[in-house]
Coordinates of C-alpha atoms in Angstrom, one line a residue:
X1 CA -43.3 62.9 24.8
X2 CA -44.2 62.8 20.9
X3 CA -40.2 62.6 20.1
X4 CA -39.8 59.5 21.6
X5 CA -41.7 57.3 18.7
X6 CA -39.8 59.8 16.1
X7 CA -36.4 58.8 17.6
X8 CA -36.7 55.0 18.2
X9 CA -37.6 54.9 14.3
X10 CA -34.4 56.5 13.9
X11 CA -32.6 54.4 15.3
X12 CA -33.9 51.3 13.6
X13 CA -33.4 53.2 9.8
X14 CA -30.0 53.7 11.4
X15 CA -29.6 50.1 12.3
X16 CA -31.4 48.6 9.0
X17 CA -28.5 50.3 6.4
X18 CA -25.6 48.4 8.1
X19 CA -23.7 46.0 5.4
X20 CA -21.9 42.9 6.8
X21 CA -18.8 42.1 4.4
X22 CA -18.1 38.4 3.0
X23 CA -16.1 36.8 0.7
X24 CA -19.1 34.0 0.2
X25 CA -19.4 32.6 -3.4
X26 CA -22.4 32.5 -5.3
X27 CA -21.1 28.6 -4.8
X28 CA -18.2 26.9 -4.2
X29 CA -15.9 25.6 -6.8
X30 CA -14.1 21.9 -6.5
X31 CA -10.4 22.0 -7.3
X32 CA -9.2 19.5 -9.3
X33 CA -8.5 16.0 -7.5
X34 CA -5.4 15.4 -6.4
X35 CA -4.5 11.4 -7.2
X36 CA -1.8 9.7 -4.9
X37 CA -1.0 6.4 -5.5
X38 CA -0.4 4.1 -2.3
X39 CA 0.2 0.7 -3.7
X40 CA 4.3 0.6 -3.1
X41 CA 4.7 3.1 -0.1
X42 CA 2.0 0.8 2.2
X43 CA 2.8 -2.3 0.6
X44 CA 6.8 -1.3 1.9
X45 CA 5.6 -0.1 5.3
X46 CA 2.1 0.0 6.3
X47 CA 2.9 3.9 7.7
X48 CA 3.1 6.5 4.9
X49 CA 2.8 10.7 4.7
X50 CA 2.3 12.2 1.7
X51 CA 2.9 16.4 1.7
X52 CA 0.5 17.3 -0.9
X53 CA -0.7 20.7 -2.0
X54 CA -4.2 22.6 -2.8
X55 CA -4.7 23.2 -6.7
X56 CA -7.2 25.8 -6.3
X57 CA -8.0 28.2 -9.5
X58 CA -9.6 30.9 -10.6
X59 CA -10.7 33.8 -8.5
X60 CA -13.3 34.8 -5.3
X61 CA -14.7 38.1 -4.4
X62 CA -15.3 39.9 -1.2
X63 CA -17.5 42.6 -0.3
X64 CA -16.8 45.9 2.0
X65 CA -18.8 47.4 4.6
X66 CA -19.5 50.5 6.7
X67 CA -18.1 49.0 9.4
X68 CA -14.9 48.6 8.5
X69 CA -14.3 45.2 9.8
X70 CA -11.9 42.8 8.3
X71 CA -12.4 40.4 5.7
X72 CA -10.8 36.9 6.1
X73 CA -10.4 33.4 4.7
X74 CA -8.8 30.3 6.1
X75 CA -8.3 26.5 5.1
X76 CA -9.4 23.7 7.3
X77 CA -10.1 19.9 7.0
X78 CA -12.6 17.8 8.2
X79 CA -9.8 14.8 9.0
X80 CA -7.4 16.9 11.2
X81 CA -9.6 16.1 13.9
X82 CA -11.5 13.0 12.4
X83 CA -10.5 9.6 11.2
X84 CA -12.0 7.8 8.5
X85 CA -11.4 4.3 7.6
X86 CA -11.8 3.3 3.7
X87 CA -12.4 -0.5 2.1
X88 CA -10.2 -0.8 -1.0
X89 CA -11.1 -3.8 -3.2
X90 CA -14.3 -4.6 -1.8
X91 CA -12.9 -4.4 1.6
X92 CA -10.0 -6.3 1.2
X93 CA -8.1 -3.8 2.5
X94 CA -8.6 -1.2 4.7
X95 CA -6.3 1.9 5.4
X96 CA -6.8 5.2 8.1
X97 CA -6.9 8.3 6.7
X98 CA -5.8 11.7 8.7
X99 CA -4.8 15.0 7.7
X100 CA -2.4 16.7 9.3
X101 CA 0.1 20.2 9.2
X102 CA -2.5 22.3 7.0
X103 CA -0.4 25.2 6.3
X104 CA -1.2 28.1 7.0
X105 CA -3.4 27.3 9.6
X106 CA -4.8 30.8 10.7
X107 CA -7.3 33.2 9.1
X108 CA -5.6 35.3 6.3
X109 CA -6.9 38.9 7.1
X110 CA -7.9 40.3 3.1
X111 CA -8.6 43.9 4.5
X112 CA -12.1 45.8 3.9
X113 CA -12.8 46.3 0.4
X114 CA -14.7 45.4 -2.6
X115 CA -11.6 43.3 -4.1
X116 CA -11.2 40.3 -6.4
X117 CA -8.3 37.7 -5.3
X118 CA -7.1 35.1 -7.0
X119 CA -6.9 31.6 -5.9
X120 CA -3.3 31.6 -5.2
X121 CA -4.2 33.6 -1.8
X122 CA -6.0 30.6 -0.4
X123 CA -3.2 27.4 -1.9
X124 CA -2.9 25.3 1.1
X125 CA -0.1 22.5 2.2
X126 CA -1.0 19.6 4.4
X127 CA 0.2 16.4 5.0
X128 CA -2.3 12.8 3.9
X129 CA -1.4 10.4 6.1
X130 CA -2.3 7.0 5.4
X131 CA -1.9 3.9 8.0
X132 CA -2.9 0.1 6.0
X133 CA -4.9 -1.8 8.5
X134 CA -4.6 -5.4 9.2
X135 CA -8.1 -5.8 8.8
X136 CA -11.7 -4.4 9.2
X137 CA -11.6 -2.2 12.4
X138 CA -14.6 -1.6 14.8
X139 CA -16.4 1.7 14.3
X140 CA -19.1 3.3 12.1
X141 CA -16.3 5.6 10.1
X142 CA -15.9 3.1 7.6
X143 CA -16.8 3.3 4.0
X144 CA -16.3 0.4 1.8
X145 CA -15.3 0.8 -1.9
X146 CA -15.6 -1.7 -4.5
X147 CA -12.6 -0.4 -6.6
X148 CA -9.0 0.0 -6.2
X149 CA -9.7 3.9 -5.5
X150 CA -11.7 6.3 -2.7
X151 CA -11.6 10.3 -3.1
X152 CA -12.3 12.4 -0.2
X153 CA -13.9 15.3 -1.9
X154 CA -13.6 17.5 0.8
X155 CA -9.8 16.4 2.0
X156 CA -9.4 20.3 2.1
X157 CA -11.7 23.3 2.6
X158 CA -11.5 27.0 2.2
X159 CA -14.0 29.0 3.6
X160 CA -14.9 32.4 4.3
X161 CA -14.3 33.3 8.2
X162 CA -15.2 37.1 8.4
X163 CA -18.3 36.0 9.7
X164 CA -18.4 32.4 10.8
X165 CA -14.7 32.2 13.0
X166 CA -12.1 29.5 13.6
X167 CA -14.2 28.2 16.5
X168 CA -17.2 28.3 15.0
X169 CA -15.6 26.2 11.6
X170 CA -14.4 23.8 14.3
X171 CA -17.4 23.3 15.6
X172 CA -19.4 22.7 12.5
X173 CA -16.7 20.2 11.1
X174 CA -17.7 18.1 14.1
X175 CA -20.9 17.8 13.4
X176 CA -20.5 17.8 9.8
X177 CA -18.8 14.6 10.2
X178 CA -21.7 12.9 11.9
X179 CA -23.5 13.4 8.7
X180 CA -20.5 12.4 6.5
X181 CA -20.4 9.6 8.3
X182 CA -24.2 8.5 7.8
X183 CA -24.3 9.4 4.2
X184 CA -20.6 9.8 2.9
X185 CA -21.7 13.3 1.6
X186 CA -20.2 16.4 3.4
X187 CA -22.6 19.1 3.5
X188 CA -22.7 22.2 1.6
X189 CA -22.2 25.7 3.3
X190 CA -22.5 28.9 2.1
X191 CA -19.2 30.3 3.3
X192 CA -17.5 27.2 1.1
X193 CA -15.6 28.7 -1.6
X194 CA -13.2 25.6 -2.5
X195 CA -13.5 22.2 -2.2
X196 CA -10.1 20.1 -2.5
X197 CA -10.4 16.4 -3.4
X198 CA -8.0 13.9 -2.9
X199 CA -8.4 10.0 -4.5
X200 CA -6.1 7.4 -3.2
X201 CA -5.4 4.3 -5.1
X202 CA -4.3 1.1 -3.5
X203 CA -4.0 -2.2 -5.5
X204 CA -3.9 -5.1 -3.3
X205 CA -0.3 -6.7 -4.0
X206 CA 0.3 -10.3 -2.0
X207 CA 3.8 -11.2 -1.5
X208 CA 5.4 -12.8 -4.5
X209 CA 8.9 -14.9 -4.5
X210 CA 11.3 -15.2 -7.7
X211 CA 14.0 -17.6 -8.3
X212 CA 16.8 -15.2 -9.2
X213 CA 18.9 -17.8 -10.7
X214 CA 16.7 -19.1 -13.2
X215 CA 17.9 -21.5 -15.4
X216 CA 20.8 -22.2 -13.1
X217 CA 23.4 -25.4 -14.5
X218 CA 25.0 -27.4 -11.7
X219 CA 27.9 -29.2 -13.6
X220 CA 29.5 -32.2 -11.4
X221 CA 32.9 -33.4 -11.9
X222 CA 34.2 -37.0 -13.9
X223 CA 34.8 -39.2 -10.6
X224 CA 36.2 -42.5 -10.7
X225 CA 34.2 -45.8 -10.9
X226 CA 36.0 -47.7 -7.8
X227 CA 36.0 -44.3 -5.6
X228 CA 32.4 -43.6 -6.4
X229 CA 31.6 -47.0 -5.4
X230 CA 33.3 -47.2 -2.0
X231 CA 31.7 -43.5 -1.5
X232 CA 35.4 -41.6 -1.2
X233 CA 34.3 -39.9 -4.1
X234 CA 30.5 -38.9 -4.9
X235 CA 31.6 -35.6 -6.7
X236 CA 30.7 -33.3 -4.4
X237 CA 29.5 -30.0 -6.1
X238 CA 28.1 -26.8 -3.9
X239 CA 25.5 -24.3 -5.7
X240 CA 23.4 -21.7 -4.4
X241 CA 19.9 -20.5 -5.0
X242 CA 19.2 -16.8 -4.5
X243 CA 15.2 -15.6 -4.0
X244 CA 14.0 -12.3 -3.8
X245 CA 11.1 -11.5 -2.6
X246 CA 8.5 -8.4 -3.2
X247 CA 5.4 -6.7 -1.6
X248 CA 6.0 -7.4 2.0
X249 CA 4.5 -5.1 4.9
X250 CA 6.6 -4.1 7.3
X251 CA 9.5 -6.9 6.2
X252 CA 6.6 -8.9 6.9
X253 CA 4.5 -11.6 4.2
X254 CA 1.2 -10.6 3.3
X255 CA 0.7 -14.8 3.0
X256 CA 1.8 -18.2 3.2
X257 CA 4.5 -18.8 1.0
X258 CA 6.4 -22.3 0.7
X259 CA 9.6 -23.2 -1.8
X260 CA 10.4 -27.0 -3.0
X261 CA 11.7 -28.8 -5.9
X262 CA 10.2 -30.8 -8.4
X263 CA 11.5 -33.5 -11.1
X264 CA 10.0 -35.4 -13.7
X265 CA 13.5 -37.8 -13.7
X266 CA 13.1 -39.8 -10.3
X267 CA 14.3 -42.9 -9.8
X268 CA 10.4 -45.1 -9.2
X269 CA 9.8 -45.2 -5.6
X270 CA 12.8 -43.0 -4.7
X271 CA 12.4 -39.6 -5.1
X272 CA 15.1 -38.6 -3.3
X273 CA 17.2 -39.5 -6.4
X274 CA 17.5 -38.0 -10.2
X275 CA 18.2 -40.3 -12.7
X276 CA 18.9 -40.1 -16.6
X277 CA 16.6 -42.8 -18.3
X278 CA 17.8 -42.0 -22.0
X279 CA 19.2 -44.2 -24.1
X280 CA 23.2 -44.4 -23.5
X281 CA 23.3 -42.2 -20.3
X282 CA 24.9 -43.7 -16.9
X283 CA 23.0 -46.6 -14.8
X284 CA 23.0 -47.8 -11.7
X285 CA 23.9 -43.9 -10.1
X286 CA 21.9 -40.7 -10.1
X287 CA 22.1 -37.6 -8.1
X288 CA 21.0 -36.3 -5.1
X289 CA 20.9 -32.9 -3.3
X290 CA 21.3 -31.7 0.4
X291 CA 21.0 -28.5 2.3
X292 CA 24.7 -27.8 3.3
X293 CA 23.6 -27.6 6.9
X294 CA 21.4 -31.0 6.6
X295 CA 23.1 -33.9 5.0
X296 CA 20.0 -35.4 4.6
X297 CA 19.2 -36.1 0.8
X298 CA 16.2 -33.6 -0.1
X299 CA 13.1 -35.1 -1.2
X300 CA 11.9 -34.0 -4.7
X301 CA 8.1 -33.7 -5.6
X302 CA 6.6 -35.8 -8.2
X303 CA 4.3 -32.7 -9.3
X304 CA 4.9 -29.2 -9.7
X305 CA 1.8 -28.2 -8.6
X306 CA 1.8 -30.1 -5.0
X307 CA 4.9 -29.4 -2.5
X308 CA 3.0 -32.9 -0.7
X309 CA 5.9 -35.2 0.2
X310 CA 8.5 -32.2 -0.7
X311 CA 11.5 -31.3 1.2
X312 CA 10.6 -27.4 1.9
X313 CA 13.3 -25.2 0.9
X314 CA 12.0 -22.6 3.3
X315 CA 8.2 -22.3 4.6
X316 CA 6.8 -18.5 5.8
X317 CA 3.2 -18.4 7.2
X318 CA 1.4 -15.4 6.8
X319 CA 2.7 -12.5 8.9
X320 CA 6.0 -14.1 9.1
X321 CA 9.4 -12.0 9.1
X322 CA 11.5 -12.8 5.7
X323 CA 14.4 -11.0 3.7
X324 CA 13.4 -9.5 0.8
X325 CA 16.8 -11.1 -0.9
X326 CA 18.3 -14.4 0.5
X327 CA 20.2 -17.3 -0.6
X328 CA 20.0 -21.1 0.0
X329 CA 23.0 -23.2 0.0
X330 CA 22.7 -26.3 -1.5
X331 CA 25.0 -29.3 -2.1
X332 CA 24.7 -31.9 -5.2
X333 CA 26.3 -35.3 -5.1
X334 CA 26.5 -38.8 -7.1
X335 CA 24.2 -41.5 -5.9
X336 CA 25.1 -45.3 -7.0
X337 CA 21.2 -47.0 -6.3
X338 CA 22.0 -49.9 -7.9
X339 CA 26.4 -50.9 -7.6
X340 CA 26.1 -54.6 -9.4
X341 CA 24.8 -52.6 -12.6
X342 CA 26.6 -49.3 -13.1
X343 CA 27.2 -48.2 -16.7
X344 CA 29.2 -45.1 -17.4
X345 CA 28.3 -42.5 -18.9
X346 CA 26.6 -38.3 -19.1
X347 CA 24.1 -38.2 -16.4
X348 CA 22.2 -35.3 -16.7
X349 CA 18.8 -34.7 -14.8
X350 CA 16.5 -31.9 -14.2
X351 CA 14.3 -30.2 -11.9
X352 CA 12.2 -27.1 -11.1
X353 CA 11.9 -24.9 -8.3
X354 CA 8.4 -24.2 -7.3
X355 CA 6.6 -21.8 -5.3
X356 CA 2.9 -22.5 -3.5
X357 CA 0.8 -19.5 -1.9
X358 CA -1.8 -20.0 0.5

């Protein structure tokens, strides 16, 4: 009966002097951040993948012990399971952030030893996949940034699993998220050996239109004074205008957009009709344009600043489907506004094209 107490505290000497092995870091080192730019890709298509890889350095340790079990390490992300929603520009623009095909995605086994590895044992590929929003979606996931940039300092993680186990990382990236969420920090733990940031930049772009043809010369013929006058000949002269036009979403505009010409040489109260007021130039006719599939004379504005009274060349609201390139046909002709006094003579006349955003 005395052996008994001698033998229990045997047991518990024998129990005390068992080693657990690790590859835990006196503390976790953040990789350098890796910056993707997202401006043209969602302003193209609001869907975009980037396949982006860790840029760990440096090396970690791990540790034996007596009981010769193995020591492993995996990558995992908090936002293969998560979404997050970030504010760009104040919250002008809003995008969904995932991460997905984390490669490899298993535990690499590192054996039982006292060993030093280098980094390159943990690099990591995954996918950043990035989806603009049309606007502020419901949710508390959302974090607002005042800038054109948001890093994810924790995009990527690698961690020692000897002791902690895929499930178990799973399990605390769930409710490490609740916290993230709540503060926008993700917390600390003590099997974190790298951290991998990612920063995205988006610049809010707005669809913009430009007059390819700049500077474009529409020459009319010489016509005859009798045949202009009984309208056989009004010197008939096709051109063409050809737009292009940038930043749309999804062949979509990100706003209103409107097209219309403008002339400081109207005819007064007719400003359907370009006239030459200098001295020596032709009187009594002026010129006048028309789509080719409306005969109708266009109507120029008074003001480039104001398409108000304006024939619209073409009109796109917000959200609308347009070309990126696209031409409009148009059709210039002689005018005679006044027959009893025409004078011959140049007749030359100018206007502008003009674009107004809403």
């Amino acid at each position: 009966m005395k052996l008994k107490p001698l033998y229990l505290a045997a047991i518990i000497s024998l129990s005390s002097n068992i080693a657990y092995a690790d590859c835990q870091p006196k503390y976790a080192i953040t990789a350098p951040a890796i910056t993707v730019d997202m401006t043209d890709n969602l302003t193209l298509n609001s869907n975009a993948t980037w396949i982006l890889n860790t840029q760990y350095s440096g090396y970690f340790t791990c540790t034996r012990n007596s009981l010769w079990k193995q020591n492993s390490v995996a990558n995992g992300s908090p936002f293969t399971k998560n979404k997050v929603v970030l504010g760009f520009n104040g919250g002008k623009d809003y995008a969904e952030v995932t991460v997905t095909n984390l490669s490899p995605s298993n535990s690499i086994n590192l054996g039982n030893s006292n060993d030093t590895y280098p980094a390159g044992k943990l690099q990591a590929q995954f996918t950043l996949n990035v989806k603009l929003l049309g606007g502020r979606p419901g949710g508390s996931n959302i974090h607002v940034f005042s800038g054109n940039s948001a890093t994810l300092k924790t995009a990527v993680i690698a961690m020692d699993t000897t002791n902690l186990g895929i499930l178990d990382a799973i399990l605390r990236f769930a409710t490490d998220f609740l916290t993230f969420i709540l503060t926008w920090e993700w917390p600390t733990h003590s099997e974190d050996i790298y951290y991998q940031p990612v920063t995205m930049i988006f610049n809010h772009r707005d669809t913009t239109c430009h007059f390819l043809n700049a500077g474009l010369t529409v020459n009319l013929p010489k016509v005859n004074r009798i045949r202009l006058l009984n309208g056989t000949d009004k010197g008939e002269t096709p051109f063409t205008l050809n737009f292009e036009c940038k930043y749309l979403q999804n062949g979509k505009t990100s706003r209103s957009v409107k097209a219309y010409l403008s002339s400081n040489n109207l005819l007064p109260n007719d400003n359907q009709t370009l006239i030459d007021s200098k001295a020596g130039a032709a009187k009594g006719v002026g010129i006048r344009v028309s789509q080719t599939s409306d005969s109708s004379p266009i109507t120029f504005s008074a003001s480039p600043s104001s398409s108000r009274g304006a024939t619209l060349l073409f009109s796109k609201n917000s959200g609308n489907i347009i070309d990126k390139n696209f031409s409009i046909d148009l059709n210039a002709y002689y005018h005679v506004y006044d027959p009893q006094n025409i004078i011959a003579g140049d007749l030359k006349a100018t206007s502008v094209l003009n674009f107004e955003y809403n």
